[in-house]
mmCIF file of N, CA and C in Angstrom:
data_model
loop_
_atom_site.group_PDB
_atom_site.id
_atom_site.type_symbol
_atom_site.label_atom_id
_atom_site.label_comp_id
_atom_site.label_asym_id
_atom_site.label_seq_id
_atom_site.Cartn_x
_atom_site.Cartn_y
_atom_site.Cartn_z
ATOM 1 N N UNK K 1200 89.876 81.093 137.210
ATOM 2 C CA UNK K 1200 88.499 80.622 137.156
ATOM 3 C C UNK K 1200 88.258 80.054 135.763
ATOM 4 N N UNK K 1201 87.899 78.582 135.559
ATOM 5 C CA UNK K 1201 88.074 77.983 134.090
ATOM 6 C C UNK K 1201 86.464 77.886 133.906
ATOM 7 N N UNK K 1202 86.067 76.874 133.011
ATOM 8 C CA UNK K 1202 85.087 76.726 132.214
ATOM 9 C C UNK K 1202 84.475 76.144 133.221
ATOM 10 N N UNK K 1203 82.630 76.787 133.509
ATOM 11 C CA UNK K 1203 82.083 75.272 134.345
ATOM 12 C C UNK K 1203 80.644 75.324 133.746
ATOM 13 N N UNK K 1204 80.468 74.437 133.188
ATOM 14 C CA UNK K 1204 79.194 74.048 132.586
ATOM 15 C C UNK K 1204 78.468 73.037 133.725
ATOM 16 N N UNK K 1205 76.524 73.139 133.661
ATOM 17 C CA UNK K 1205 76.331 72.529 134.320
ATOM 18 C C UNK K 1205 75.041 72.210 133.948
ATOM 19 N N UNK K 1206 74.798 70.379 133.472
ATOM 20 C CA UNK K 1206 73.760 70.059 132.478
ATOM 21 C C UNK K 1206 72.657 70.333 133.228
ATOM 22 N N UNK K 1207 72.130 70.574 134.517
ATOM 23 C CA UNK K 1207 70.888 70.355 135.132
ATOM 24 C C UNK K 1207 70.570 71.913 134.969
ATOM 25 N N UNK K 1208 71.697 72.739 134.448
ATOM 26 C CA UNK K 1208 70.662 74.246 134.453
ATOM 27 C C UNK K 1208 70.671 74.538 133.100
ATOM 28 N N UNK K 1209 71.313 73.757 132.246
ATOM 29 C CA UNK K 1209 71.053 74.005 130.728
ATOM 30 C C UNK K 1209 69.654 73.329 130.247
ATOM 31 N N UNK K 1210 69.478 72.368 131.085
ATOM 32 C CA UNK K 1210 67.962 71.231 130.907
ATOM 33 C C UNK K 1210 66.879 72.522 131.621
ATOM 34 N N UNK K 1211 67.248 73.369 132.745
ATOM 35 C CA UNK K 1211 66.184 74.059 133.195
ATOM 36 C C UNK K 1211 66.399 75.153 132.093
ATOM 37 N N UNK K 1212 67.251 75.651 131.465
ATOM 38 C CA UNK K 1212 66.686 76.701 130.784
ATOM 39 C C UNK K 1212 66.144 76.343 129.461
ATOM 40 N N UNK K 1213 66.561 75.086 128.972
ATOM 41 C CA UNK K 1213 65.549 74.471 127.721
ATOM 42 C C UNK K 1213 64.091 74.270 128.430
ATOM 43 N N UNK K 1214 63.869 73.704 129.411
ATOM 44 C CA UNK K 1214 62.703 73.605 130.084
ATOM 45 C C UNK K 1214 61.639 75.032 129.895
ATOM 46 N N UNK K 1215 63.115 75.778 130.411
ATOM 47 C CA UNK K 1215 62.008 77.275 130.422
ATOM 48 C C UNK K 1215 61.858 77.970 129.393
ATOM 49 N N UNK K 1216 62.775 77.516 127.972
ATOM 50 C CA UNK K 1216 62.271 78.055 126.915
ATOM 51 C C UNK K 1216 61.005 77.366 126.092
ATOM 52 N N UNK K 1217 60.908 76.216 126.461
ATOM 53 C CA UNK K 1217 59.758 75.361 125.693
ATOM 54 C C UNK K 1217 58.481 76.057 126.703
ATOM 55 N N UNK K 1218 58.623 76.486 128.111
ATOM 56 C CA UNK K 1218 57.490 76.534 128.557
ATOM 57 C C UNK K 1218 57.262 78.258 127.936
ATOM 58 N N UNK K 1219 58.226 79.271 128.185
ATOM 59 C CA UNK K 1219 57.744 80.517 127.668
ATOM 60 C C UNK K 1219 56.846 80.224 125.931
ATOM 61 N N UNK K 1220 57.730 79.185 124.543
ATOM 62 C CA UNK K 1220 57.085 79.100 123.685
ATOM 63 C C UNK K 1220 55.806 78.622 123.991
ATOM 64 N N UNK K 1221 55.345 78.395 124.632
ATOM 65 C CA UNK K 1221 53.967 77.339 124.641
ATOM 66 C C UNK K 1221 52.907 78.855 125.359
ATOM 67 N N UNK K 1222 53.865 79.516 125.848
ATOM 68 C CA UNK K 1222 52.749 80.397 126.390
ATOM 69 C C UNK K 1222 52.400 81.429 125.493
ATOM 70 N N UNK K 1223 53.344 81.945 125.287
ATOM 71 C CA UNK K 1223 53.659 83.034 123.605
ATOM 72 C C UNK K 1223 52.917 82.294 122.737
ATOM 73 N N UNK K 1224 52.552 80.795 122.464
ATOM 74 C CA UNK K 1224 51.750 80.883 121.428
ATOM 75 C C UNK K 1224 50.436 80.458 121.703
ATOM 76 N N UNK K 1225 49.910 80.576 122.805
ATOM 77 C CA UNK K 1225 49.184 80.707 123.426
ATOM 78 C C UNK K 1225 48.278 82.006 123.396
ATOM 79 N N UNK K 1226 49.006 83.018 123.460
ATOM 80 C CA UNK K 1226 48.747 83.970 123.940
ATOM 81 C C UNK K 1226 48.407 84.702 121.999
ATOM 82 N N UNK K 1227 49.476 84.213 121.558
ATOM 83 C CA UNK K 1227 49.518 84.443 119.749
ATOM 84 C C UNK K 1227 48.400 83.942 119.092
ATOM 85 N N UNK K 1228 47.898 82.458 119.219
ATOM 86 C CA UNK K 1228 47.014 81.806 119.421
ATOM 87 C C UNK K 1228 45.595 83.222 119.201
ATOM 88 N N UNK K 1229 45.377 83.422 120.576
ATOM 89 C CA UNK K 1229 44.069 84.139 120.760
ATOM 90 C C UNK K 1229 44.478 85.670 120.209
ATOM 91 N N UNK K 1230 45.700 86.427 119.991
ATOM 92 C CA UNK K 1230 44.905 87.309 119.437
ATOM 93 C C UNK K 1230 44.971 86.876 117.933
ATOM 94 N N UNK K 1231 44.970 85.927 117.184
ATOM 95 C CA UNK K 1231 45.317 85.441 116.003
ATOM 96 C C UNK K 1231 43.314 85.285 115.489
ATOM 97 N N UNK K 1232 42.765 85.395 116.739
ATOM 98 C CA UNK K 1232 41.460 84.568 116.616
ATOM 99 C C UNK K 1232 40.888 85.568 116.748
ATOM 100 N N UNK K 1233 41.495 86.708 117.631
ATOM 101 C CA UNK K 1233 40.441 88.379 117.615
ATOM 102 C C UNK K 1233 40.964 88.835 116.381
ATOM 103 N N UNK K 1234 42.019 88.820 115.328
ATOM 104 C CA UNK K 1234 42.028 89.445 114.172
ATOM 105 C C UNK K 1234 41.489 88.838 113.214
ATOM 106 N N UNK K 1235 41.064 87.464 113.025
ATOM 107 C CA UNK K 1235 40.706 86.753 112.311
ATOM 108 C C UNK K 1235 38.468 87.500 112.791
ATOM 109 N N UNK K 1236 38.100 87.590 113.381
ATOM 110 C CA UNK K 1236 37.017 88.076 113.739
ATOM 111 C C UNK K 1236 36.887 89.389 113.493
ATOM 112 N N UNK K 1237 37.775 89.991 113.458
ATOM 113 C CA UNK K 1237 37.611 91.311 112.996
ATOM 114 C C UNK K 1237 38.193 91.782 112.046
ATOM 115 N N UNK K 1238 38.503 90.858 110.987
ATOM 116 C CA UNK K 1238 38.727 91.052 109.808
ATOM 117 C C UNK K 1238 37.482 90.275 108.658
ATOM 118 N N UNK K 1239 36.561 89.117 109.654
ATOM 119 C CA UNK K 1239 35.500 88.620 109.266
ATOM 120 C C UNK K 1239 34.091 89.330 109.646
ATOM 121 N N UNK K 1240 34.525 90.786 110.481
ATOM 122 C CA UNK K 1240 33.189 91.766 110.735
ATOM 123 C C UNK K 1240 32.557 92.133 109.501
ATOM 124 N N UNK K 1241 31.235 92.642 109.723
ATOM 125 C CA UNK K 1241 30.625 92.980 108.475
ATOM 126 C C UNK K 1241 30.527 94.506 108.042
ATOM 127 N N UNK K 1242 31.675 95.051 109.166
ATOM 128 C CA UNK K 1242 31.871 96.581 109.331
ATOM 129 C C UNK K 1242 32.615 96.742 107.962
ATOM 130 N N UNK K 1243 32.304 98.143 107.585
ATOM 131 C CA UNK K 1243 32.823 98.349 106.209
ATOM 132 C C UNK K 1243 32.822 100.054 105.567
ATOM 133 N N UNK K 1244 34.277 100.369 105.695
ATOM 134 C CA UNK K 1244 33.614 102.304 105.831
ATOM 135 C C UNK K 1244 35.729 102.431 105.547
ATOM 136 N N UNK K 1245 36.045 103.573 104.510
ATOM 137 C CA UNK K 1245 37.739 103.641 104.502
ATOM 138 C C UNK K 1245 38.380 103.637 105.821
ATOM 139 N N UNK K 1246 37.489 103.839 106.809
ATOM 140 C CA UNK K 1246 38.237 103.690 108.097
ATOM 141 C C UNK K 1246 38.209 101.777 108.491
ATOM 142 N N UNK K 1247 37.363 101.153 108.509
ATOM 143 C CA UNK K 1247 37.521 99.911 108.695
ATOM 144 C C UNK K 1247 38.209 99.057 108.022
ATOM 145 N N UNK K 1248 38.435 99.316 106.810
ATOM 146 C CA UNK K 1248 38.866 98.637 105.411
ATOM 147 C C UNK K 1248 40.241 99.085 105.458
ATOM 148 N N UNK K 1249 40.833 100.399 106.271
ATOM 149 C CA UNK K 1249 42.306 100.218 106.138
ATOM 150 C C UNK K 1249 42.866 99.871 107.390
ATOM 151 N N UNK K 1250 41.727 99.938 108.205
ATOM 152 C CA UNK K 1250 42.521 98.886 109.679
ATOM 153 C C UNK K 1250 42.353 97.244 108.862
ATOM 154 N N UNK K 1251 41.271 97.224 108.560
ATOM 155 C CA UNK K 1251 41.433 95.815 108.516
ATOM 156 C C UNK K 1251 42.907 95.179 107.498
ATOM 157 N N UNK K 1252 42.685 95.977 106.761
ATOM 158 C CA UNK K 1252 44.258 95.745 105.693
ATOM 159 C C UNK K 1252 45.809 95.991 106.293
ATOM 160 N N UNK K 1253 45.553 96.790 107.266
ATOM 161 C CA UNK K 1253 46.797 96.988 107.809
ATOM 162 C C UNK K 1253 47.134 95.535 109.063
ATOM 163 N N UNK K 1254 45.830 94.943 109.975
ATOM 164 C CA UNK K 1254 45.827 93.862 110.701
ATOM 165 C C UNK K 1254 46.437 92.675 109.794
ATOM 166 N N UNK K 1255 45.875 92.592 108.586
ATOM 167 C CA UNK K 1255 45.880 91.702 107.524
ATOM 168 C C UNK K 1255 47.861 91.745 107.079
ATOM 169 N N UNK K 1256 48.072 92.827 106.610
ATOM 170 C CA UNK K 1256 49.467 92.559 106.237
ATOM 171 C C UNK K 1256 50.436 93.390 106.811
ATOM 172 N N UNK K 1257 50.123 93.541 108.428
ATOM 173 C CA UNK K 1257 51.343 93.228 109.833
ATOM 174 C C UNK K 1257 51.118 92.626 110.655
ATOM 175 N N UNK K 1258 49.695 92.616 111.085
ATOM 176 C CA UNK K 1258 50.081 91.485 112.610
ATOM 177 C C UNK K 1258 49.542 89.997 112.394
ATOM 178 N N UNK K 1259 49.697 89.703 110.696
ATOM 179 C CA UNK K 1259 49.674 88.192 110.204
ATOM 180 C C UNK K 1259 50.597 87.899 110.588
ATOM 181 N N UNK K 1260 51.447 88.521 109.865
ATOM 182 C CA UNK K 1260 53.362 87.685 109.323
ATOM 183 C C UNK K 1260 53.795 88.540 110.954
ATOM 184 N N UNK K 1261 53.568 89.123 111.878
ATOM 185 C CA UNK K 1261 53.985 88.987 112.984
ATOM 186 C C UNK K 1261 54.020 87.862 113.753
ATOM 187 N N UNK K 1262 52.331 87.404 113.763
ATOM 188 C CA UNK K 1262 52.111 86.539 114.549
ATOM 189 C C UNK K 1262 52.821 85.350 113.819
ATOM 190 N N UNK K 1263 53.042 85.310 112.875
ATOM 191 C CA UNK K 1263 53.663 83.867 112.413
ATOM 192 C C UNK K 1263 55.145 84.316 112.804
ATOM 193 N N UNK K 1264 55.776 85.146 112.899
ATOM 194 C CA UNK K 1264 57.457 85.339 113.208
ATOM 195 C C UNK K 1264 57.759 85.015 114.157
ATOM 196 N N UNK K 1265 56.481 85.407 115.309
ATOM 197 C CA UNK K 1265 56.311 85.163 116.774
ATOM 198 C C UNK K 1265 56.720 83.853 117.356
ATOM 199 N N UNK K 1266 55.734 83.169 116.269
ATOM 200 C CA UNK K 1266 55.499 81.695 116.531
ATOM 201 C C UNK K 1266 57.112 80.636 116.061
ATOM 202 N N UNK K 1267 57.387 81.062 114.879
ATOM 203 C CA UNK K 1267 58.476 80.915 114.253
ATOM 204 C C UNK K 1267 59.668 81.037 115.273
ATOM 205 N N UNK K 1268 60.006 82.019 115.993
ATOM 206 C CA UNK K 1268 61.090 82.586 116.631
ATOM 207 C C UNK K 1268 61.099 81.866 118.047
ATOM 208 N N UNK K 1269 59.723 81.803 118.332
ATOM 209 C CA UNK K 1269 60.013 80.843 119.685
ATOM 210 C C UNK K 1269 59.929 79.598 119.412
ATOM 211 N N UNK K 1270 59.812 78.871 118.133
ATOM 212 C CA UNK K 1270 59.910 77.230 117.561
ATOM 213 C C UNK K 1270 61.782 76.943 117.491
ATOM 214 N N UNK K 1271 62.338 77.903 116.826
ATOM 215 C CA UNK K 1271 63.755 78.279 117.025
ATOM 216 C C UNK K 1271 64.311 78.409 118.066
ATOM 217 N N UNK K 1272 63.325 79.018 119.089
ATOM 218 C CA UNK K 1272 64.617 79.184 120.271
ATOM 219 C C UNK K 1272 64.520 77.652 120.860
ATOM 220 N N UNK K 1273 63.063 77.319 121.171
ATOM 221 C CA UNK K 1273 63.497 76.132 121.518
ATOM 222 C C UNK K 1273 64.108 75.275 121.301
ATOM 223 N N UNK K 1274 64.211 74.770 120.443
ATOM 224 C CA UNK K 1274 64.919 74.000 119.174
ATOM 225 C C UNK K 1274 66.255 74.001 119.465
ATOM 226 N N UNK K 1275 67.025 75.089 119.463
ATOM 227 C CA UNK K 1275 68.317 75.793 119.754
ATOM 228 C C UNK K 1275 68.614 75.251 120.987
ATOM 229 N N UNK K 1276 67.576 75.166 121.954
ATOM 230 C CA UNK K 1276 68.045 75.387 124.087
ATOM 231 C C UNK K 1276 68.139 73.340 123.463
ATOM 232 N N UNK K 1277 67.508 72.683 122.875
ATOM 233 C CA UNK K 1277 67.558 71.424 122.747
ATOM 234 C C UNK K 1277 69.052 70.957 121.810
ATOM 235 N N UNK K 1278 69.108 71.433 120.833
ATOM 236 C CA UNK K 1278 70.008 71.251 120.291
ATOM 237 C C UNK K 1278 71.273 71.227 120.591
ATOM 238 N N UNK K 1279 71.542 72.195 121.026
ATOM 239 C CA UNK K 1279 72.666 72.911 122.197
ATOM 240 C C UNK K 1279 72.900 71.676 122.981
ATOM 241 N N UNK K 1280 71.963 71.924 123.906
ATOM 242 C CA UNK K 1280 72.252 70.434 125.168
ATOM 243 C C UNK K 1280 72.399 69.274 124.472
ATOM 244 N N UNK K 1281 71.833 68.424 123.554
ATOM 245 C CA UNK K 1281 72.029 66.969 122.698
ATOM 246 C C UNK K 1281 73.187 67.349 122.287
ATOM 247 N N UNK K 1282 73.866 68.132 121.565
ATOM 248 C CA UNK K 1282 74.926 68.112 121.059
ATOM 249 C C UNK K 1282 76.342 68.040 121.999
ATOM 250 N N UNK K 1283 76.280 68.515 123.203
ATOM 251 C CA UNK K 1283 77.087 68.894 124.468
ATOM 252 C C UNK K 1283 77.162 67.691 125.234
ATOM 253 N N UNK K 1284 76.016 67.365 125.395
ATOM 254 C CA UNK K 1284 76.003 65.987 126.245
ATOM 255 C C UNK K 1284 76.613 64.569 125.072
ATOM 256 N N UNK K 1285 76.490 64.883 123.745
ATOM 257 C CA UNK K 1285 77.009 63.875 122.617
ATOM 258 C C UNK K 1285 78.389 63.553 122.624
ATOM 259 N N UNK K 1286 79.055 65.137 122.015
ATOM 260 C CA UNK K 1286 80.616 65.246 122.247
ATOM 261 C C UNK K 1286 81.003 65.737 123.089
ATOM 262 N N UNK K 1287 80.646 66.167 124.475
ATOM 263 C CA UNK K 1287 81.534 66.591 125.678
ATOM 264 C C UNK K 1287 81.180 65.538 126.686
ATOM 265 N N UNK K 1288 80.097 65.328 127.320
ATOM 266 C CA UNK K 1288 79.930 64.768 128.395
ATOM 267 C C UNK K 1288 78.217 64.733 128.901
ATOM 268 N N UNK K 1289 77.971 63.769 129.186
ATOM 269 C CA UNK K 1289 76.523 64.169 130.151
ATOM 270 C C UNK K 1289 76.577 64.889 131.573
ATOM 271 N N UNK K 1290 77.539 64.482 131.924
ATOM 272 C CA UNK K 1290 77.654 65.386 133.408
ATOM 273 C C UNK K 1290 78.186 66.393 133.352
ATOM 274 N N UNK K 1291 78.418 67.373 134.658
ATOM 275 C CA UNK K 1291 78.663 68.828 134.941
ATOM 276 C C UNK K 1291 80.109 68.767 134.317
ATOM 277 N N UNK K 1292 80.595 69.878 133.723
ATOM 278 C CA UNK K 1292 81.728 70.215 133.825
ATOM 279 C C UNK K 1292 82.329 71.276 134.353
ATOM 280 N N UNK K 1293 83.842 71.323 134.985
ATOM 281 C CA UNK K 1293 84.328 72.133 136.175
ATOM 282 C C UNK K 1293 85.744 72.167 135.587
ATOM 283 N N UNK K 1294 86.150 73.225 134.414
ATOM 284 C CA UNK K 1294 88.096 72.662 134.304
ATOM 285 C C UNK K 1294 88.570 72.622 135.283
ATOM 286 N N UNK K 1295 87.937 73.592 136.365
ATOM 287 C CA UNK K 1295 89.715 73.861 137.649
ATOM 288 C C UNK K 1295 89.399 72.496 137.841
ATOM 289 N N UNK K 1296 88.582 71.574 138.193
ATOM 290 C CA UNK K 1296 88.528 70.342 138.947
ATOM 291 C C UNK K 1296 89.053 69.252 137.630
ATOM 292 N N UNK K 1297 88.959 69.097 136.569
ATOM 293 C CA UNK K 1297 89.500 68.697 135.500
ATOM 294 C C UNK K 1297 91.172 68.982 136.146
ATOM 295 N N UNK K 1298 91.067 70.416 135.780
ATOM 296 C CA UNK K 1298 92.948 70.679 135.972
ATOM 297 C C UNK K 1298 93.795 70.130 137.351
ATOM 298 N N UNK K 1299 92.834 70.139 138.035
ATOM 299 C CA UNK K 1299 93.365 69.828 139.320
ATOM 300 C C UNK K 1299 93.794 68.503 139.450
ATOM 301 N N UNK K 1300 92.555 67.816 139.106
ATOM 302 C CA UNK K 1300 92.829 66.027 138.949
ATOM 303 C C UNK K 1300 93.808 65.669 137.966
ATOM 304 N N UNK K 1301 94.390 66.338 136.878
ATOM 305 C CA UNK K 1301 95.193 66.239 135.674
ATOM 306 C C UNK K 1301 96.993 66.359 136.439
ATOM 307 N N UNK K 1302 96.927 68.181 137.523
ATOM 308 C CA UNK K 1302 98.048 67.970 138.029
ATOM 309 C C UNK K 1302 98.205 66.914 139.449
ATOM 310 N N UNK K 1303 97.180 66.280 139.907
ATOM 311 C CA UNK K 1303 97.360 65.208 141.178
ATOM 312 C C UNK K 1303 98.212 64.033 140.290
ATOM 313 N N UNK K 1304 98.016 63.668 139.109
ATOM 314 C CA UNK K 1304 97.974 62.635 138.419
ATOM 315 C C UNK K 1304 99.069 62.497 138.041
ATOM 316 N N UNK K 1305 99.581 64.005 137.892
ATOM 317 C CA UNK K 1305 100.975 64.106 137.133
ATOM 318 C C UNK K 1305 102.191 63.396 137.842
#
């Protein structure tokens, strides 16, 4: 059983990584907008002031890693395929069917 690559499901899983990023930051998006509101409340007591500091310096640089990490993956599911389809081929690849046509030939 040899190598079989096959561009129409490498295009669906770049497909499906650009669509999961878009939802993830979507979703990053709004709670980015409930911490930003509740770090702009006018509540103010050592209990509010160390949630709010703790929202402030972890689920900032989360939400930006978030965002970051799925800009990368996509990037990657694209890259991957442009580069494959550049120096290997645009169409499917199958070695046994490669090998096979190689020993008919022989």
């Amino acid at each position: 059983m040899g190598l079989k690559f096959y561009v129409s499901e490498a295009q669906a899983r770049a497909s499906q990584a650009s669509q999961l990023t878009n939802q993830a930051n979507q979703a990053i998006t709004a709670l980015q907008a409930s911490i930003r509101l509740f770090l702009s409340a006018p509540l103010s007591s050592k209990a509010y002031d160390s949630a709010k500091n703790y929202f402030m310096v972890a689920y900032t640089p989360l939400c930006q890693s978030a965002i970051m990490t799925g800009e990368a993956l996509e990037n990657a599911h694209k890259k991957f395929l442009s580069e494959y389809q550049g120096t290997v081929s645009g169409i499917d690849t199958d070695e046994d069917l490669i090998l096979e046509e190689i020993n008919l030939s022989s």
